[in-house]
mmCIF file of C-alpha atoms in Angstrom:
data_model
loop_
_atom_site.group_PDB
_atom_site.id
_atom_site.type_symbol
_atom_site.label_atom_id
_atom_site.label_comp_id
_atom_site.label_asym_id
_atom_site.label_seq_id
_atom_site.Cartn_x
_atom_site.Cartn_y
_atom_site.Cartn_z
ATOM 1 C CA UNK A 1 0.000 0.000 0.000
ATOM 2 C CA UNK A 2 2.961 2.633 0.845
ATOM 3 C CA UNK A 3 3.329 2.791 -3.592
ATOM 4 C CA UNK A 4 -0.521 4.279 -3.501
ATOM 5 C CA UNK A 5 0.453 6.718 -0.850
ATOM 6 C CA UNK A 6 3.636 8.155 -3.133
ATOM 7 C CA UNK A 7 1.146 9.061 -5.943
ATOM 8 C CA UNK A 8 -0.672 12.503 -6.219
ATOM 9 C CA UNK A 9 -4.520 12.525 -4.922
ATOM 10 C CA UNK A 10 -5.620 13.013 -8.513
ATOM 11 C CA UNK A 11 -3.867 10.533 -9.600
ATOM 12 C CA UNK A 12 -5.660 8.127 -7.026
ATOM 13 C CA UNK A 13 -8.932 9.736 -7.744
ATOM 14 C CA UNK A 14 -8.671 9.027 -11.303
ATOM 15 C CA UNK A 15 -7.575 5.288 -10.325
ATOM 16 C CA UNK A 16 -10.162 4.922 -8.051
ATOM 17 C CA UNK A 17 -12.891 6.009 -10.882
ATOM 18 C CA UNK A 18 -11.253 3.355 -13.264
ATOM 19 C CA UNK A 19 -11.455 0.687 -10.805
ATOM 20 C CA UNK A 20 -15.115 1.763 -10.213
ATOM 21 C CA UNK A 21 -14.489 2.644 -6.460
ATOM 22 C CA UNK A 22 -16.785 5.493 -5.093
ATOM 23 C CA UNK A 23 -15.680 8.249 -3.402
ATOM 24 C CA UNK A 24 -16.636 11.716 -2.000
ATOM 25 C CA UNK A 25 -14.818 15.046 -2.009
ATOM 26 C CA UNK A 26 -14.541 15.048 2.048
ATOM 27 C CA UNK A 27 -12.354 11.545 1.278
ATOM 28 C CA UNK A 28 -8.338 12.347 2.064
ATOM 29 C CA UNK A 29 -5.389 11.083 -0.111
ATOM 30 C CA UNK A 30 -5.513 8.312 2.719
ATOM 31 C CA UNK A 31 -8.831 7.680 2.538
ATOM 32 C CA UNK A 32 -8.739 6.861 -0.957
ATOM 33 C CA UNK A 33 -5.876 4.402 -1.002
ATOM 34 C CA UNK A 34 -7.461 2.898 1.520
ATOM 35 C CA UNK A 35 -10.689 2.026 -0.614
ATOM 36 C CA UNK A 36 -8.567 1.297 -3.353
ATOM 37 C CA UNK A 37 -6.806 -1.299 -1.145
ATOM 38 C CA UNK A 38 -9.841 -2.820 0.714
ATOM 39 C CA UNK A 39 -11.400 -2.936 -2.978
ATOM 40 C CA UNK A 40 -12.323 -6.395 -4.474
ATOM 41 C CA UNK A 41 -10.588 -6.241 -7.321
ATOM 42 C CA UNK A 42 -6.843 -5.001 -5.876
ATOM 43 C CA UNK A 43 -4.401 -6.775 -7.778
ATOM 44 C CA UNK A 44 -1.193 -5.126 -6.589
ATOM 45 C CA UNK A 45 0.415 -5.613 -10.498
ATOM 46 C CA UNK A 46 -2.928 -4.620 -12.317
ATOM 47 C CA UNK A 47 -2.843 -1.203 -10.162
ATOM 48 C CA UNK A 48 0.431 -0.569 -10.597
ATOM 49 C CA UNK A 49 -0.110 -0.380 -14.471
ATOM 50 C CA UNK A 50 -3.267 1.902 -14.151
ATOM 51 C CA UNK A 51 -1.306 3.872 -12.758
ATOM 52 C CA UNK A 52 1.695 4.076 -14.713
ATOM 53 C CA UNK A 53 -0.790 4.896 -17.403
ATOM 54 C CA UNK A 54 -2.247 7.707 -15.416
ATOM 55 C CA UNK A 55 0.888 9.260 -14.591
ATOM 56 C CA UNK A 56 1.797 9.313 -17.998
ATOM 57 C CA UNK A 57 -1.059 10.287 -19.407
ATOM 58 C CA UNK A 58 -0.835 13.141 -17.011
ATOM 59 C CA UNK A 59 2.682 14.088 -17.874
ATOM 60 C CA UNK A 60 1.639 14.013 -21.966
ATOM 61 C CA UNK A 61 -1.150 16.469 -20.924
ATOM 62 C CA UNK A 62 1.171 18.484 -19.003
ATOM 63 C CA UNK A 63 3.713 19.004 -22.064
ATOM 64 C CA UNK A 64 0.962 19.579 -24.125
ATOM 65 C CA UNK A 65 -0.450 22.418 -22.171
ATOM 66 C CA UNK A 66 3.407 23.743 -21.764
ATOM 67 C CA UNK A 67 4.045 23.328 -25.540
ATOM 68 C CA UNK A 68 0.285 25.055 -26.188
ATOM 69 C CA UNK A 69 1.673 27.827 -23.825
ATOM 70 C CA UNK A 70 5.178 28.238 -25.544
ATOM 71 C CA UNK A 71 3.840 28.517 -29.150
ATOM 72 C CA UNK A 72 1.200 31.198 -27.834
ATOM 73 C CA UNK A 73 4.236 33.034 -25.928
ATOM 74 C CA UNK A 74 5.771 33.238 -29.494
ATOM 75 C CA UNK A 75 3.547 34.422 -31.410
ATOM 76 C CA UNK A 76 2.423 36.984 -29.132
ATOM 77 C CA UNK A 77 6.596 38.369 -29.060
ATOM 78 C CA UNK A 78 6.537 37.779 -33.414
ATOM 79 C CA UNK A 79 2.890 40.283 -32.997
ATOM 80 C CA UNK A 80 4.415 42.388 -31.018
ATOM 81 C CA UNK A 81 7.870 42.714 -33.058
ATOM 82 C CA UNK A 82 5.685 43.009 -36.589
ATOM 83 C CA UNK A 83 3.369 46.054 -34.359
ATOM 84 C CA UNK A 84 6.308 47.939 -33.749
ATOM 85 C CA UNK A 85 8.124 47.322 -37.211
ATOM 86 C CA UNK A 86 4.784 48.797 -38.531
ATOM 87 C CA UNK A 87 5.070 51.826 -36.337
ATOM 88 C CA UNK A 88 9.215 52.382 -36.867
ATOM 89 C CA UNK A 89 8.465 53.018 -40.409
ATOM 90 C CA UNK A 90 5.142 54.693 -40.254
ATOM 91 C CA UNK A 91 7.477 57.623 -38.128
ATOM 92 C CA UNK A 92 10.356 57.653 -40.770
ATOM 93 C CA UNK A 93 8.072 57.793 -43.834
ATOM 94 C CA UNK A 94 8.572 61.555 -44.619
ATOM 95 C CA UNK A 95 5.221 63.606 -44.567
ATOM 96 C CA UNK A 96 4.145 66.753 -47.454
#
């Protein structure tokens, strides 16, 4: 049981829900690993691999979002360099 307790509570929720385990949102990190435990179907093996999936699938989300974030970042710089391009050689045009 001390592996359940080194993963994050989302992580655990997310486990719970795949191993059809109820829980509420009063129920502690504790709590949880505790049901998952004292659950029918605990197979030590088979819940280590749920959540090996979980955690990766969380990490893929996570570089995704940073990625998503990074490419925004950049474009917003490029924008802001083309905006003031724009406005360098709108002053040095020579006016009549």
């Amino acid at each position: 049981m001390a592996f359940l307790a080194k993963h994050r509570k989302e992580e655990l929720i997310a486990l719970a829900d795949d191993m059809g385990i109820e829980i509420s949102t009063n129920d502690k990190k504790i709590d949880i690993c505790k049901k998952v435990k004292d659950s029918p179907d605990f197979e030590e093996e088979f819940v280590r691999g749920c959540l090996e999936v979980i955690v990766r699938q969380r990490e893929e989300l996570k570089a995704q979002a940073e990625a998503v974030e990074f490419k925004a970042q950049a474009e917003a710089v490029e924008f802001k360099a083309q905006a003031e391009a724009i406005e360098f050689k709108a002053k040095q045009k020579p006016r009549n």
